[in-house]
Coordinates of C-alpha atoms in Angstrom, one line a residue:
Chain A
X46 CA 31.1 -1.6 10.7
X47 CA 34.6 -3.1 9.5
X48 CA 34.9 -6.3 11.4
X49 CA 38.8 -7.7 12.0
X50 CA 40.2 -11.5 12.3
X51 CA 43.0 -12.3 14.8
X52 CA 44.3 -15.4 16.0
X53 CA 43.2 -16.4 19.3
X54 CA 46.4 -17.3 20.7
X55 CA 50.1 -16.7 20.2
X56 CA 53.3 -17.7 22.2
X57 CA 56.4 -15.9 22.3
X58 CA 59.5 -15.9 24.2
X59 CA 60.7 -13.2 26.8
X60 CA 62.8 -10.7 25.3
X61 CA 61.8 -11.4 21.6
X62 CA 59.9 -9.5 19.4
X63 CA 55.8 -9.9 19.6
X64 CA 54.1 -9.9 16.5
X65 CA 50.3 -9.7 17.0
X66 CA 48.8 -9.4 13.0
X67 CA 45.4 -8.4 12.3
X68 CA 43.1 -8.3 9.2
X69 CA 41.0 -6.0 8.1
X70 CA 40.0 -6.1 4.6
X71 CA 37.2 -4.3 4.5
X72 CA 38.2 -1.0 6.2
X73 CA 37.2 2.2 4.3
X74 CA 40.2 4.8 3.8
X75 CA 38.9 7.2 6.8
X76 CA 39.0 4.4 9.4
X77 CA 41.9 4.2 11.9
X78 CA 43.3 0.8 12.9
X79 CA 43.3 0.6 17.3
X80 CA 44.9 -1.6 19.7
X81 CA 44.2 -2.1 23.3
X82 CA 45.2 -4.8 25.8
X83 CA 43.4 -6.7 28.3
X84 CA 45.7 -7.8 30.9
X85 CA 43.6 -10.5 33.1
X86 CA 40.3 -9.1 34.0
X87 CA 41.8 -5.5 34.5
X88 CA 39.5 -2.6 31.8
X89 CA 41.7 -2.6 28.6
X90 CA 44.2 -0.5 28.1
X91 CA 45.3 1.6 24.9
X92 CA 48.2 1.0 23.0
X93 CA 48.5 2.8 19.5
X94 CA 46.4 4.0 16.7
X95 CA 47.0 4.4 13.0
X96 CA 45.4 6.0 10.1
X97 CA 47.7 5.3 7.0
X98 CA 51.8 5.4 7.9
X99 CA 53.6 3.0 10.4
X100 CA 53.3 4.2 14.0
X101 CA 55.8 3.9 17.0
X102 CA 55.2 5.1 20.7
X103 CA 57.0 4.2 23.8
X104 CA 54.7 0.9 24.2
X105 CA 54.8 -0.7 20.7
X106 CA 55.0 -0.2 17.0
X107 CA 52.0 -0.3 14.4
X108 CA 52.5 -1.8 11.0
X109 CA 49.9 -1.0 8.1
X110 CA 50.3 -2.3 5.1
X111 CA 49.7 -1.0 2.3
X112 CA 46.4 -1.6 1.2
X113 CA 45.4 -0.9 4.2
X114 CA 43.3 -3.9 4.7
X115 CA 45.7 -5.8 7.2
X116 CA 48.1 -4.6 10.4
X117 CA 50.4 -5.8 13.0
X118 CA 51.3 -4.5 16.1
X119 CA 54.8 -5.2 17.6
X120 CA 56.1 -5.6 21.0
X121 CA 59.3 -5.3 20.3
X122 CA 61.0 -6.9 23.6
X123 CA 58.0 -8.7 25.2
X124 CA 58.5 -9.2 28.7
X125 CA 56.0 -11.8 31.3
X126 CA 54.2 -8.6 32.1
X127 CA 53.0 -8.5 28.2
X128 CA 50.8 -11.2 28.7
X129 CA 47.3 -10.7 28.0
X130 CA 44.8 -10.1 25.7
X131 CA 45.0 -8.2 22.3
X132 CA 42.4 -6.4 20.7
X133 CA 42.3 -4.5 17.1
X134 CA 39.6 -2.4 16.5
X135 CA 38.8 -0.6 13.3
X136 CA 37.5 2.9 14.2
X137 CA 34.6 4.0 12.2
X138 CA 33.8 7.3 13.7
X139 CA 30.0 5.1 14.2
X140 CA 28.4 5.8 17.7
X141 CA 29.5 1.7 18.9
X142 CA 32.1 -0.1 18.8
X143 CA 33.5 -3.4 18.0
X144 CA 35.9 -5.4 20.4
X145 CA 36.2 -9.1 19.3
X146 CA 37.6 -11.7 21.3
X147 CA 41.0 -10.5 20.3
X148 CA 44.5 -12.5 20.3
X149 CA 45.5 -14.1 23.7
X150 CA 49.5 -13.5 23.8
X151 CA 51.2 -15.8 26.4
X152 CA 55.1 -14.7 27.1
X153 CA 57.2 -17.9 27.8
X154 CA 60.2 -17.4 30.2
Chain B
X253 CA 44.8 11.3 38.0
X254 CA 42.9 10.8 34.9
X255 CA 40.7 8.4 35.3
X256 CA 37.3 6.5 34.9
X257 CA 35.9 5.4 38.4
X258 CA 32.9 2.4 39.2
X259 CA 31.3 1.3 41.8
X260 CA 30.7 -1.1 43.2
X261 CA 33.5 -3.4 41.8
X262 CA 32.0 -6.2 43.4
X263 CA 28.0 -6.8 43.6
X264 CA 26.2 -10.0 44.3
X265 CA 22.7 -9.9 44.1
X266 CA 19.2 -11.3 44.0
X267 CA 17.1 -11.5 40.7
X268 CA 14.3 -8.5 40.0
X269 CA 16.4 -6.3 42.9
X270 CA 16.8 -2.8 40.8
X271 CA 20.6 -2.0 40.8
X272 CA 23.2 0.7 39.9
X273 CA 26.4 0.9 39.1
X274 CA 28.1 4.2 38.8
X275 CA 30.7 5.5 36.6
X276 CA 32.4 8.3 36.7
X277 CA 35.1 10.1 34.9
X278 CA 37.6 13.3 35.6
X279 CA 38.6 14.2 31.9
X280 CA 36.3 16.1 30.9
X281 CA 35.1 13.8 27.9
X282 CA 32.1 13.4 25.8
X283 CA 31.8 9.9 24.8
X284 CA 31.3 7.4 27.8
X285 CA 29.7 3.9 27.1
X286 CA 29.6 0.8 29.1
X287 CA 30.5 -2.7 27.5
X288 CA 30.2 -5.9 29.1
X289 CA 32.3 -9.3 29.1
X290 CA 31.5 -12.6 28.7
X291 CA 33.9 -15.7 28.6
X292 CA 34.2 -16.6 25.1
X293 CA 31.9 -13.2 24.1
X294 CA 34.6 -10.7 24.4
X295 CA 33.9 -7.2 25.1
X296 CA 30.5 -6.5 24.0
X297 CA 28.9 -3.2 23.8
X298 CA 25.6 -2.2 26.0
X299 CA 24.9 1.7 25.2
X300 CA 26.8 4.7 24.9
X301 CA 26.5 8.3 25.4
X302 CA 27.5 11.0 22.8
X303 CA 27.3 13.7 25.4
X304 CA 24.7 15.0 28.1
X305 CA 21.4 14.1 27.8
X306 CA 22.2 12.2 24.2
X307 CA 22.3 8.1 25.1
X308 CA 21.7 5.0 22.7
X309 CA 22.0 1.0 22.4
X310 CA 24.9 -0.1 21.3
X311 CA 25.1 -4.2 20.9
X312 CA 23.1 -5.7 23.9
X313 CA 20.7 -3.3 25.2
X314 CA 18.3 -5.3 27.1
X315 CA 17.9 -5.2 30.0
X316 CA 19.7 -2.2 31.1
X317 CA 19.3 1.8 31.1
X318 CA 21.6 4.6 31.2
X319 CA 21.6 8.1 31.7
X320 CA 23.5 11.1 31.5
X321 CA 22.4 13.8 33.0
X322 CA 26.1 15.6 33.9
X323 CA 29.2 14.9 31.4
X324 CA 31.4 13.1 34.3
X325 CA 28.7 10.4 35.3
X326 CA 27.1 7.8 33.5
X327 CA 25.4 5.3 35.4
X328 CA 24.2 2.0 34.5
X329 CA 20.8 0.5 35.5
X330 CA 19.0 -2.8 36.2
X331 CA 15.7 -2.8 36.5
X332 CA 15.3 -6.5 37.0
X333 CA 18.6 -8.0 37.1
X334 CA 17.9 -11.7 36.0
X335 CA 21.2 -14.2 36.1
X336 CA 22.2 -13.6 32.3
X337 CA 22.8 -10.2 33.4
X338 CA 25.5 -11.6 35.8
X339 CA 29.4 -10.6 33.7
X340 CA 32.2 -8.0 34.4
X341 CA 30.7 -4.7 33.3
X342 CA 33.4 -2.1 31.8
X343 CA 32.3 1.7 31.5
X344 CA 35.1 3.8 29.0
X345 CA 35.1 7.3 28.2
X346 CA 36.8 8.9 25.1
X347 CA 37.2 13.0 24.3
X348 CA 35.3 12.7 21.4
X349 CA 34.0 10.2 18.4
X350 CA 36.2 11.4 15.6
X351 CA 38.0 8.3 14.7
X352 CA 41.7 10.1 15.4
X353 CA 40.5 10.7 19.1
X354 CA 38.9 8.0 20.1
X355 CA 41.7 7.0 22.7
X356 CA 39.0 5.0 25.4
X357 CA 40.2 4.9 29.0
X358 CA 38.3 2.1 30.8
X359 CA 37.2 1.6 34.3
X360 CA 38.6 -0.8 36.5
X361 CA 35.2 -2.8 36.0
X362 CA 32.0 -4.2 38.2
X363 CA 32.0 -7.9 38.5
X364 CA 28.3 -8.7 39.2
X365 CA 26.3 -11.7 40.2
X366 CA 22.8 -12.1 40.2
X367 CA 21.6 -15.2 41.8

């Protein structure tokens, strides 16, 4: 399965912009990048998906570039309520999935 | 509401004492699998269900069983709970396992202890 590398931690102040990136370099062209959040020890919670193109839905945006091999997901005005913890998943259509320990986004006051 | 259901969300129990912890969803879907998490671990996969009456291992395995024997319900078993079984257990469902539908809704998870 394609495997994906994200920082463990990021920081970033109320009301900017959240920038969570992701790599995934060995993702094969039918594979659609996910994101779900983890906020505290509450089930994860979807975000957005994307196969090829840049996605936007009322919770964030989904940059993929164009090689397909790395994304980033934007929060566009992060608010205290952001924090938690980020996960991006490459979906292989395969029976399991893979989580990672994600990116842990703190959202300073 | 849609929604994924567990029970118990709490459970403390006593090693080799046979356990079950039920999930259950309203949406109608065919994928439901149950992951579990570990500090430092993340969310690790246990087994996962393609539909009724089709179930396999996913990541971690041992130890547990499933079954699925309705679409809406897919419990997870302990035979023999030991205390590296003790984590916060997560059951999801999807509609399906094409990659462009493969939106998981997650329970609201089982935090158990075996002592």
């Amino acid at each position: 399965d394609a495997k994906t590398t994200q920082p463990p931690s990021m920081d970033c102040a109320e009301g900017r912009a959240a920038n969570l990136p992701c790599n995934h370099s060995t993702i094969s062209g039918n594979e659609y990048v996910y994101w779900y959040r983890q906020i505290h020890s509450q089930g994860p919670q979807y975000i957005i998906h994307g196969l090829k193109n840049n996605e936007t839905n009322e919770m964030a945006s989904l940059i993929i570039t164009e090689d397909r091999k790395s994304s980033t997901l934007i929060l566009p005005h992060a608010t205290l309520r952001d924090t938690a913890v980020y996960y991006c998943i490459v979906e292989t259509g395969a029976n399991n999935l893979f989580f990672g320990t994600g990116t842990r986004l703190t959202v300073i006051p | 509401e849609a929604q994924v259901t567990q029970n118990p969300r709490y459970l403390i129990t006593v090693t080799g004492k046979k356990l079950t912890v039920t999930c259950s969803q309203n949406m109608n879907h065919e994928y439901m699998s149950w992951y579990r998490q570990d500090p430092g671990l993340g969310l690790r996969q246990i087994y996962y269900s393609m539909n009724v009456e089709v179930t396999d291992k996913g990541d971690v395995p041992e130890g547990y069983k499933v079954s699925r024997k309705e679409k809406r319900n897919f419990p997870l078993i302990l035979e023999s709970p030991s205390p590296n079984q003790t984590s916060l257990y997560f059951c999801a469902s999807s509609l399906a396992r094409h990659p462009s539908l493969n939106e998981q809704f997650f329970g609201p998870g089982t935090r158990l202890t075996v002592l």
